[in-house]
PDB file of C-alpha atoms and ligand atoms in Angstrom:
ATOM      1  CA  MET A  17       3.569 -16.880  -0.203  1.00 91.00           C
ATOM      2  CA  TYR A  18       1.859 -14.093   1.706  1.00 96.00           C
ATOM      3  CA  ILE A  19      -1.666 -13.424   0.458  1.00 96.00           C
ATOM      4  CA  GLY A  20      -3.923 -10.969   2.199  1.00 98.00           C
ATOM      5  CA  ALA A  21      -6.480  -8.204   1.933  1.00 98.00           C
ATOM      6  CA  HIS A  22      -7.391  -4.761   3.139  1.00 98.00           C
ATOM      7  CA  VAL A  23      -9.708  -5.482   6.060  1.00 98.00           C
ATOM      8  CA  SER A  24     -11.660  -3.297   8.450  1.00 96.00           C
ATOM      9  CA  MET A  25     -10.374  -2.481  11.937  1.00 94.00           C
ATOM     10  CA  ALA A  26     -13.884  -1.695  13.185  1.00 93.00           C
ATOM     11  CA  GLY A  27     -14.234  -2.548  16.869  1.00 92.00           C
ATOM     12  CA  GLY A  28     -10.473  -2.293  17.465  1.00 91.00           C
ATOM     13  CA  LEU A  29      -7.226  -3.238  15.766  1.00 94.00           C
ATOM     14  CA  ASP A  30      -7.295  -6.689  17.380  1.00 94.00           C
ATOM     15  CA  LYS A  31     -10.515  -7.538  15.485  1.00 96.00           C
ATOM     16  CA  SER A  32      -8.758  -7.107  12.129  1.00 97.00           C
ATOM     17  CA  ILE A  33      -6.629 -10.215  12.698  1.00 98.00           C
ATOM     18  CA  GLU A  34      -9.591 -12.558  13.096  1.00 97.00           C
ATOM     19  CA  ARG A  35     -11.281 -10.926  10.084  1.00 97.00           C
ATOM     20  CA  ALA A  36      -8.200 -11.465   7.923  1.00 98.00           C
ATOM     21  CA  SER A  37      -7.888 -15.066   9.075  1.00 98.00           C
ATOM     22  CA  LYS A  38     -11.529 -15.815   8.244  1.00 98.00           C
ATOM     23  CA  LEU A  39     -10.875 -14.633   4.689  1.00 98.00           C
ATOM     24  CA  GLY A  40      -8.030 -17.156   4.414  1.00 97.00           C
ATOM     25  CA  SER A  41      -5.312 -14.472   4.551  1.00 97.00           C
ATOM     26  CA  ASN A  42      -1.886 -14.919   6.104  1.00 97.00           C
ATOM     27  CA  CYS A  43      -1.078 -11.182   5.941  1.00 98.00           C
ATOM     28  CA  LEU A  44      -3.225  -8.058   6.022  1.00 98.00           C
ATOM     29  CA  MET A  45      -3.585  -4.323   5.598  1.00 98.00           C
ATOM     30  CA  THR A  46      -5.727  -1.960   7.666  1.00 98.00           C
ATOM     31  CA  PHE A  47      -6.072   1.709   8.415  1.00 97.00           C
ATOM     32  CA  ALA A  48      -4.827   2.584  11.908  1.00 96.00           C
ATOM     33  CA  SER A  49      -7.293   5.447  12.447  1.00 92.00           C
ATOM     34  CA  SER A  50     -10.374   6.909  10.794  1.00 91.00           C
ATOM     35  CA  PRO A  51      -9.760   7.114   7.029  1.00 92.00           C
ATOM     36  CA  ARG A  52     -11.845  10.307   6.946  1.00 92.00           C
ATOM     37  CA  SER A  53      -9.537  12.352   9.149  1.00 94.00           C
ATOM     38  CA  LEU A  54      -5.901  13.347   9.610  1.00 95.00           C
ATOM     39  CA  LYS A  55      -6.383  13.057  13.367  1.00 93.00           C
ATOM     40  CA  TYR A  56      -4.964  10.057  15.177  1.00 92.00           C
ATOM     41  CA  GLN A  57      -6.140   8.314  18.291  1.00 88.00           C
ATOM     42  CA  ILE A  58      -3.728   6.054  20.162  1.00 89.00           C
ATOM     43  CA  PRO A  59      -5.143   2.541  20.714  1.00 92.00           C
ATOM     44  CA  SER A  60      -5.345   1.549  24.378  1.00 93.00           C
ATOM     45  CA  VAL A  61      -2.742  -0.726  25.976  1.00 94.00           C
ATOM     46  CA  LYS A  62      -5.502  -3.339  26.350  1.00 95.00           C
ATOM     47  CA  VAL A  63      -6.317  -3.296  22.612  1.00 95.00           C
ATOM     48  CA  ILE A  64      -2.631  -3.635  21.704  1.00 96.00           C
ATOM     49  CA  GLU A  65      -2.262  -6.569  24.096  1.00 97.00           C
ATOM     50  CA  LYS A  66      -5.340  -8.282  22.611  1.00 97.00           C
ATOM     51  CA  TYR A  67      -3.994  -7.565  19.141  1.00 97.00           C
ATOM     52  CA  LYS A  68      -0.663  -9.236  19.917  1.00 97.00           C
ATOM     53  CA  GLN A  69      -2.392 -12.309  21.338  1.00 97.00           C
ATOM     54  CA  ALA A  70      -4.664 -12.569  18.264  1.00 97.00           C
ATOM     55  CA  LYS A  71      -1.682 -12.307  15.929  1.00 97.00           C
ATOM     56  CA  ILE A  72      -0.052 -15.299  17.620  1.00 97.00           C
ATOM     57  CA  LYS A  73      -3.298 -17.292  17.875  1.00 97.00           C
ATOM     58  CA  TYR A  74      -4.106 -16.898  14.163  1.00 97.00           C
ATOM     59  CA  GLU A  75      -0.451 -17.211  13.058  1.00 97.00           C
ATOM     60  CA  MET A  76      -0.794 -14.001  11.068  1.00 98.00           C
ATOM     61  CA  GLY A  77       2.087 -12.761   8.897  1.00 97.00           C
ATOM     62  CA  PRO A  78       2.957  -9.177   7.890  1.00 98.00           C
ATOM     63  CA  HIS A  79       0.556  -6.370   8.832  1.00 98.00           C
ATOM     64  CA  PHE A  80       0.707  -3.202   6.739  1.00 98.00           C
ATOM     65  CA  PHE A  81      -1.056   0.015   7.581  1.00 98.00           C
ATOM     66  CA  HIS A  82      -2.623   2.111   4.845  1.00 98.00           C
ATOM     67  CA  ALA A  83      -2.677   5.845   5.541  1.00 98.00           C
ATOM     68  CA  PRO A  84      -5.921   7.759   4.925  1.00 96.00           C
ATOM     69  CA  TYR A  85      -6.249   8.965   1.323  1.00 94.00           C
ATOM     70  CA  LEU A  86      -6.393  12.522   2.683  1.00 96.00           C
ATOM     71  CA  VAL A  87      -2.611  12.522   3.248  1.00 97.00           C
ATOM     72  CA  ASN A  88      -0.883  14.930   0.850  1.00 97.00           C
ATOM     73  CA  LEU A  89       2.831  15.676   1.193  1.00 97.00           C
ATOM     74  CA  ALA A  90       2.697  17.853  -1.942  1.00 96.00           C
ATOM     75  CA  SER A  91       0.038  20.264  -0.685  1.00 95.00           C
ATOM     76  CA  GLY A  92       0.632  24.003  -0.992  1.00 94.00           C
ATOM     77  CA  ASP A  93      -0.739  24.440   2.541  1.00 96.00           C
ATOM     78  CA  LYS A  94       2.065  23.979   5.075  1.00 96.00           C
ATOM     79  CA  SER A  95      -0.241  23.166   7.987  1.00 97.00           C
ATOM     80  CA  TYR A  96      -1.869  20.441   5.869  1.00 97.00           C
ATOM     81  CA  VAL A  97       1.537  18.929   5.047  1.00 97.00           C
ATOM     82  CA  ASN A  98       2.432  19.012   8.745  1.00 98.00           C
ATOM     83  CA  ALA A  99      -0.836  17.297   9.712  1.00 98.00           C
ATOM     84  CA  SER A 100      -0.151  14.606   7.074  1.00 98.00           C
ATOM     85  CA  ARG A 101       3.408  14.245   8.366  1.00 98.00           C
ATOM     86  CA  ASP A 102       2.331  13.923  12.000  1.00 98.00           C
ATOM     87  CA  LEU A 103      -0.277  11.303  11.133  1.00 98.00           C
ATOM     88  CA  LEU A 104       2.329   9.237   9.265  1.00 98.00           C
ATOM     89  CA  ILE A 105       4.699   9.495  12.249  1.00 98.00           C
ATOM     90  CA  SER A 106       1.938   8.167  14.547  1.00 97.00           C
ATOM     91  CA  TYR A 107       1.215   5.311  12.128  1.00 98.00           C
ATOM     92  CA  GLN A 108       4.903   4.377  11.999  1.00 98.00           C
ATOM     93  CA  GLN A 109       5.238   4.450  15.771  1.00 97.00           C
ATOM     94  CA  LEU A 110       2.230   2.174  16.155  1.00 97.00           C
ATOM     95  CA  ALA A 111       3.681  -0.126  13.476  1.00 98.00           C
ATOM     96  CA  GLY A 112       6.864  -0.351  15.553  1.00 97.00           C
ATOM     97  CA  GLU A 113       4.880  -1.122  18.687  1.00 96.00           C
ATOM     98  CA  ILE A 114       2.843  -3.985  17.169  1.00 97.00           C
ATOM     99  CA  GLY A 115       5.607  -5.474  15.001  1.00 97.00           C
ATOM    100  CA  GLY A 116       3.972  -4.157  11.817  1.00 98.00           C
ATOM    101  CA  SER A 117       5.699  -3.759   8.455  1.00 98.00           C
ATOM    102  CA  GLY A 118       5.030  -0.044   8.047  1.00 98.00           C
ATOM    103  CA  THR A 119       2.672   2.343   6.305  1.00 98.00           C
ATOM    104  CA  ILE A 120       1.640   2.375   2.668  1.00 98.00           C
ATOM    105  CA  PHE A 121       0.572   5.831   1.514  1.00 98.00           C
ATOM    106  CA  HIS A 122      -0.200   7.914  -1.540  1.00 97.00           C
ATOM    107  CA  VAL A 123       2.348  10.727  -1.726  1.00 97.00           C
ATOM    108  CA  GLY A 124      -0.362  13.147  -2.810  1.00 95.00           C
ATOM    109  CA  SER A 125      -1.103  15.611  -5.560  1.00 93.00           C
ATOM    110  CA  HIS A 126       0.714  18.745  -6.709  1.00 90.00           C
ATOM    111  CA  LYS A 127      -2.613  19.883  -8.230  1.00 88.00           C
ATOM    112  CA  GLY A 128      -1.011  21.051 -11.433  1.00 83.00           C
ATOM    113  CA  SER A 129       2.061  22.881 -10.132  1.00 85.00           C
ATOM    114  CA  GLY A 130       4.331  20.021 -11.249  1.00 88.00           C
ATOM    115  CA  PHE A 131       6.354  17.307  -9.527  1.00 92.00           C
ATOM    116  CA  GLU A 132       9.653  19.214  -9.743  1.00 90.00           C
ATOM    117  CA  THR A 133       8.273  22.157  -7.758  1.00 91.00           C
ATOM    118  CA  LYS A 134       7.317  19.812  -4.892  1.00 94.00           C
ATOM    119  CA  ILE A 135      10.060  17.203  -4.703  1.00 96.00           C
ATOM    120  CA  THR A 136      12.161  19.064  -2.109  1.00 96.00           C
ATOM    121  CA  GLN A 137       9.142  19.526   0.178  1.00 97.00           C
ATOM    122  CA  ILE A 138       8.181  15.852  -0.235  1.00 97.00           C
ATOM    123  CA  VAL A 139      11.672  14.513   0.466  1.00 98.00           C
ATOM    124  CA  THR A 140      12.250  16.838   3.434  1.00 98.00           C
ATOM    125  CA  THR A 141       8.957  15.677   4.956  1.00 98.00           C
ATOM    126  CA  ILE A 142       9.706  11.994   4.323  1.00 98.00           C
ATOM    127  CA  ASN A 143      13.156  12.321   5.891  1.00 98.00           C
ATOM    128  CA  TYR A 144      11.591  13.957   8.949  1.00 98.00           C
ATOM    129  CA  ILE A 145       9.090  11.070   9.261  1.00 98.00           C
ATOM    130  CA  LEU A 146      11.839   8.464   8.875  1.00 98.00           C
ATOM    131  CA  ASP A 147      13.884  10.090  11.642  1.00 97.00           C
ATOM    132  CA  SER A 148      11.160   9.166  14.113  1.00 93.00           C
ATOM    133  CA  SER A 149      10.168   5.839  12.516  1.00 97.00           C
ATOM    134  CA  PRO A 150      11.230   2.754  14.471  1.00 97.00           C
ATOM    135  CA  ARG A 151      13.843   0.522  12.923  1.00 96.00           C
ATOM    136  CA  GLY A 152      12.277  -2.445  11.102  1.00 96.00           C
ATOM    137  CA  THR A 153       9.334  -0.411   9.791  1.00 98.00           C
ATOM    138  CA  ARG A 154       9.129   1.067   6.322  1.00 98.00           C
ATOM    139  CA  LEU A 155       7.357   4.093   4.948  1.00 98.00           C
ATOM    140  CA  ILE A 156       5.979   2.751   1.675  1.00 98.00           C
ATOM    141  CA  LEU A 157       5.213   4.927  -1.357  1.00 98.00           C
ATOM    142  CA  GLU A 158       2.385   3.639  -3.537  1.00 98.00           C
ATOM    143  CA  ASN A 159       2.436   4.138  -7.306  1.00 98.00           C
ATOM    144  CA  ALA A 160      -0.457   6.280  -8.538  1.00 96.00           C
ATOM    145  CA  ALA A 161      -2.955   6.056 -11.406  1.00 96.00           C
ATOM    146  CA  GLY A 162      -2.015   9.593 -12.424  1.00 92.00           C
ATOM    147  CA  GLN A 163      -5.260  11.509 -12.101  1.00 89.00           C
ATOM    148  CA  ALA A 164      -5.209  15.234 -11.282  1.00 83.00           C
ATOM    149  CA  GLY A 165      -1.516  15.714 -10.597  1.00 87.00           C
ATOM    150  CA  THR A 166      -1.046  12.669  -8.369  1.00 93.00           C
ATOM    151  CA  ILE A 167       2.597  11.891  -7.701  1.00 94.00           C
ATOM    152  CA  GLY A 168       4.121   8.496  -8.393  1.00 94.00           C
ATOM    153  CA  ALA A 169       2.282   7.496 -11.579  1.00 94.00           C
ATOM    154  CA  SER A 170       5.712   7.209 -13.181  1.00 94.00           C
ATOM    155  CA  LEU A 171       8.375   4.970 -11.666  1.00 97.00           C
ATOM    156  CA  VAL A 172      10.902   7.723 -12.373  1.00 96.00           C
ATOM    157  CA  GLU A 173       9.160   9.992  -9.840  1.00 96.00           C
ATOM    158  CA  LEU A 174       9.321   7.246  -7.196  1.00 97.00           C
ATOM    159  CA  ARG A 175      13.009   6.721  -7.937  1.00 98.00           C
ATOM    160  CA  GLU A 176      13.737  10.458  -7.735  1.00 97.00           C
ATOM    161  CA  ILE A 177      12.154  10.561  -4.268  1.00 97.00           C
ATOM    162  CA  ILE A 178      13.992   7.439  -3.039  1.00 98.00           C
ATOM    163  CA  ASP A 179      17.309   8.734  -4.414  1.00 97.00           C
ATOM    164  CA  ARG A 180      17.067  11.690  -2.032  1.00 97.00           C
ATOM    165  CA  VAL A 181      15.898   9.766   1.061  1.00 97.00           C
ATOM    166  CA  GLY A 182      18.583   9.469   3.749  1.00 95.00           C
ATOM    167  CA  ASP A 183      17.604   6.340   5.669  1.00 97.00           C
ATOM    168  CA  LYS A 184      17.087   3.916   2.780  1.00 97.00           C
ATOM    169  CA  PRO A 185      16.311   0.740   4.814  1.00 97.00           C
ATOM    170  CA  LYS A 186      13.196   2.572   6.058  1.00 98.00           C
ATOM    171  CA  ILE A 187      11.709   3.376   2.620  1.00 98.00           C
ATOM    172  CA  GLY A 188       9.834   1.073   0.264  1.00 98.00           C
ATOM    173  CA  VAL A 189       7.344   0.938  -2.592  1.00 98.00           C
ATOM    174  CA  CYS A 190       3.976  -0.753  -2.986  1.00 98.00           C
ATOM    175  CA  LEU A 191       3.044  -1.481  -6.599  1.00 98.00           C
ATOM    176  CA  ASP A 192      -0.684  -1.415  -7.294  1.00 98.00           C
ATOM    177  CA  THR A 193      -1.626  -3.321 -10.459  1.00 98.00           C
ATOM    178  CA  GLN A 194      -4.725  -1.160 -11.116  1.00 98.00           C
ATOM    179  CA  HIS A 195      -2.748   2.058 -10.731  1.00 98.00           C
ATOM    180  CA  ALA A 196       0.075   0.778 -12.973  1.00 98.00           C
ATOM    181  CA  TRP A 197      -2.472  -0.272 -15.631  1.00 98.00           C
ATOM    182  CA  ALA A 198      -4.296   3.072 -15.450  1.00 97.00           C
ATOM    183  CA  SER A 199      -1.019   4.992 -15.608  1.00 97.00           C
ATOM    184  CA  GLY A 200      -0.121   3.206 -18.851  1.00 97.00           C
ATOM    185  CA  ILE A 201       2.453   0.643 -17.644  1.00 97.00           C
ATOM    186  CA  PRO A 202       1.907  -2.828 -19.216  1.00 97.00           C
ATOM    187  CA  LEU A 203       1.698  -5.350 -16.369  1.00 98.00           C
ATOM    188  CA  ASP A 204       3.936  -7.858 -18.167  1.00 97.00           C
ATOM    189  CA  LYS A 205       6.713  -5.245 -18.048  1.00 97.00           C
ATOM    190  CA  LEU A 206       6.010  -3.749 -14.604  1.00 97.00           C
ATOM    191  CA  LEU A 207       8.407  -5.820 -12.493  1.00 97.00           C
ATOM    192  CA  ASP A 208      11.274  -5.506 -14.972  1.00 96.00           C
ATOM    193  CA  MET A 209      10.703  -1.765 -15.289  1.00 97.00           C
ATOM    194  CA  PHE A 210      10.613  -1.446 -11.505  1.00 97.00           C
ATOM    195  CA  THR A 211      13.825  -3.473 -11.128  1.00 96.00           C
ATOM    196  CA  HIS A 212      15.539  -1.244 -13.696  1.00 97.00           C
ATOM    197  CA  GLU A 213      14.194   2.139 -12.561  1.00 97.00           C
ATOM    198  CA  VAL A 214      13.925   1.765  -8.784  1.00 97.00           C
ATOM    199  CA  GLY A 215      15.443  -1.551  -7.603  1.00 96.00           C
ATOM    200  CA  ILE A 216      13.606  -4.687  -6.543  1.00 95.00           C
ATOM    201  CA  LYS A 217      14.924  -4.424  -2.954  1.00 95.00           C
ATOM    202  CA  TYR A 218      12.558  -1.490  -2.455  1.00 97.00           C
ATOM    203  CA  LEU A 219       9.460  -3.534  -3.318  1.00 97.00           C
ATOM    204  CA  ALA A 220       7.589  -3.978  -0.028  1.00 97.00           C
ATOM    205  CA  ALA A 221       4.133  -5.134  -1.174  1.00 97.00           C
ATOM    206  CA  ILE A 222       1.835  -5.546  -4.145  1.00 97.00           C
ATOM    207  CA  HIS A 223      -1.750  -4.321  -4.288  1.00 98.00           C
ATOM    208  CA  PHE A 224      -3.401  -6.806  -6.588  1.00 98.00           C
ATOM    209  CA  ASN A 225      -6.546  -5.461  -8.223  1.00 98.00           C
ATOM    210  CA  ASP A 226      -8.435  -5.588 -11.506  1.00 98.00           C
ATOM    211  CA  SER A 227      -9.515  -2.285 -13.076  1.00 98.00           C
ATOM    212  CA  LYS A 228     -12.873  -0.708 -13.864  1.00 98.00           C
ATOM    213  CA  THR A 229     -11.078   1.686 -16.193  1.00 98.00           C
ATOM    214  CA  GLU A 230      -9.155   1.266 -19.447  1.00 97.00           C
ATOM    215  CA  PHE A 231      -5.387   0.991 -19.837  1.00 98.00           C
ATOM    216  CA  ASP A 232      -3.774   4.464 -19.637  1.00 97.00           C
ATOM    217  CA  SER A 233      -7.066   6.010 -18.433  1.00 97.00           C
ATOM    218  CA  HIS A 234      -5.384   7.734 -15.448  1.00 96.00           C
ATOM    219  CA  VAL A 235      -8.439   6.895 -13.358  1.00 96.00           C
ATOM    220  CA  ASP A 236      -8.139   5.020 -10.038  1.00 95.00           C
ATOM    221  CA  ARG A 237     -11.071   2.523  -9.886  1.00 97.00           C
ATOM    222  CA  HIS A 238     -10.515  -0.984  -8.556  1.00 98.00           C
ATOM    223  CA  GLU A 239     -12.524  -4.011  -9.720  1.00 98.00           C
ATOM    224  CA  ASN A 240     -12.872  -7.599  -8.505  1.00 98.00           C
ATOM    225  CA  LEU A 241     -10.308  -9.973 -10.021  1.00 98.00           C
ATOM    226  CA  GLY A 242     -11.293 -11.273 -13.445  1.00 97.00           C
ATOM    227  CA  GLN A 243     -14.233  -8.862 -13.777  1.00 98.00           C
ATOM    228  CA  GLY A 244     -12.413  -5.793 -15.031  1.00 98.00           C
ATOM    229  CA  LYS A 245     -10.484  -4.439 -17.995  1.00 98.00           C
ATOM    230  CA  ILE A 246      -7.201  -6.137 -17.010  1.00 98.00           C
ATOM    231  CA  GLY A 247      -8.778  -9.575 -16.912  1.00 97.00           C
ATOM    232  CA  LYS A 248      -7.799 -13.002 -15.706  1.00 97.00           C
ATOM    233  CA  ASP A 249      -5.090 -13.824 -18.269  1.00 97.00           C
ATOM    234  CA  ILE A 250      -2.959 -10.724 -17.683  1.00 98.00           C
ATOM    235  CA  LEU A 251      -3.418 -10.999 -13.899  1.00 97.00           C
ATOM    236  CA  ARG A 252      -2.381 -14.676 -13.949  1.00 96.00           C
ATOM    237  CA  LYS A 253       0.745 -13.900 -15.991  1.00 96.00           C
ATOM    238  CA  PHE A 254       1.636 -11.081 -13.597  1.00 97.00           C
ATOM    239  CA  ILE A 255       1.366 -13.387 -10.576  1.00 95.00           C
ATOM    240  CA  ALA A 256       3.484 -16.041 -12.306  1.00 93.00           C
ATOM    241  CA  ASN A 257       6.117 -13.356 -12.902  1.00 93.00           C
ATOM    242  CA  CYS A 258       5.935 -12.334  -9.214  1.00 91.00           C
ATOM    243  CA  LYS A 259       6.549 -15.932  -8.152  1.00 88.00           C
ATOM    244  CA  LEU A 260       9.633 -16.047 -10.363  1.00 85.00           C
ATOM    245  CA  LYS A 261      11.132 -12.675  -9.538  1.00 88.00           C
ATOM    246  CA  ILE A 262      10.242 -11.735  -5.979  1.00 88.00           C
ATOM    247  CA  GLU A 263      10.589 -13.701  -2.832  1.00 81.00           C
ATOM    248  CA  ASN A 264       8.018 -13.392  -0.088  1.00 85.00           C
ATOM    249  CA  CYS A 265       6.533 -10.097  -1.263  1.00 91.00           C
ATOM    250  CA  PRO A 266       3.027  -9.855   0.228  1.00 96.00           C
ATOM    251  CA  ILE A 267       0.171  -9.684  -2.293  1.00 97.00           C
ATOM    252  CA  ILE A 268      -2.759  -7.694  -0.942  1.00 98.00           C
ATOM    253  CA  LEU A 269      -6.262  -7.415  -2.401  1.00 98.00           C
ATOM    254  CA  GLU A 270      -8.031  -4.062  -2.399  1.00 98.00           C
ATOM    255  CA  VAL A 271     -11.034  -5.099  -4.462  1.00 98.00           C
ATOM    256  CA  PRO A 272     -14.604  -3.893  -3.861  1.00 98.00           C
ATOM    257  CA  GLY A 273     -16.218  -7.335  -3.289  1.00 97.00           C
ATOM    258  CA  ASP A 274     -19.939  -6.650  -2.856  1.00 97.00           C
ATOM    259  CA  GLY A 275     -19.182  -3.131  -1.673  1.00 96.00           C
ATOM    260  CA  ASP A 276     -17.572  -3.954   1.678  1.00 94.00           C
ATOM    261  CA  GLY A 277     -14.128  -4.927   0.427  1.00 96.00           C
ATOM    262  CA  PRO A 278     -12.464  -8.270  -0.271  1.00 98.00           C
ATOM    263  CA  ARG A 279     -14.459 -11.456   0.432  1.00 98.00           C
ATOM    264  CA  LYS A 280     -13.202 -14.996   1.031  1.00 98.00           C
ATOM    265  CA  LYS A 281     -14.078 -15.864  -2.547  1.00 97.00           C
ATOM    266  CA  ASP A 282     -11.791 -13.061  -3.780  1.00 98.00           C
ATOM    267  CA  ILE A 283      -8.884 -14.514  -1.799  1.00 98.00           C
ATOM    268  CA  ASP A 284      -9.790 -17.996  -3.112  1.00 97.00           C
ATOM    269  CA  TYR A 285      -9.763 -16.628  -6.663  1.00 97.00           C
ATOM    270  CA  LEU A 286      -6.294 -15.167  -6.116  1.00 96.00           C
ATOM    271  CA  LYS A 287      -5.052 -18.457  -4.654  1.00 95.00           C
ATOM    272  CA  ARG A 288      -6.261 -20.276  -7.772  1.00 95.00           C
ATOM    273  CA  LEU A 289      -4.383 -17.772  -9.969  1.00 94.00           C
ATOM    274  CA  VAL A 290      -1.185 -18.389  -8.004  1.00 89.00           C
ATOM    275  CA  VAL A 291      -1.234 -22.184  -8.458  1.00 82.00           C
TER     276      VAL A 291
HETATM  277 ZN1   ZN B   3      -3.626   0.350  -3.703  1.00 79.76          ZN
END
């Protein structure tokens, strides 16, 4: 089973592998550029070489990128959509170069204008990105908590996007347990609902988080496992269901830890839930 965490790439992408390994992870997720900007800087050839060596040395499994939260394919500003699109293309090309799994991203927010008014723009942009995405990488839509017009809080919206994507082997979904909970989807039904609405073959990763906010709150706030409103029992049952129904789907922690993200004890906690 692949168990990992969102780790920092401070000091270079190669450093993220050692960080993930020290946490006890066998897969990982990182940004591939500053999360506070839509600008992208290509890592040097030397960093990529060091990265590849580290990946072999630490026997690291799948590496997912997470796009900056600034990305918004549903924006009303065309230049902003294009900047989001170009950043995602750069992420996908880097993923191809390092043997990464692809890029998990939040589709964005229609800011009240409605999903149906934006779906054509979203799908056209995704198809453009996929055209220049290397084979073997996936562009991965994350389900949303549903605050302020965010797209993908309902599985139906994710399915409607995927239905209209041309190059289906290059698209996937990441299910975030906190976002599903906050959007009002019971976690004991999530995998079955996903299988029915979207199709389990599209499931690329799981973000496994407890929640600071109540069920159906529509607020995106992650909490350390067992310390939030979802709680240990529901999280354990969800993991047991994952073991039964999905093969080799990476489970990635995005919990706050002490404020700097997942700690080794958070990974250890998850491993105890899996047993
Ligand atoms: Zn997430």
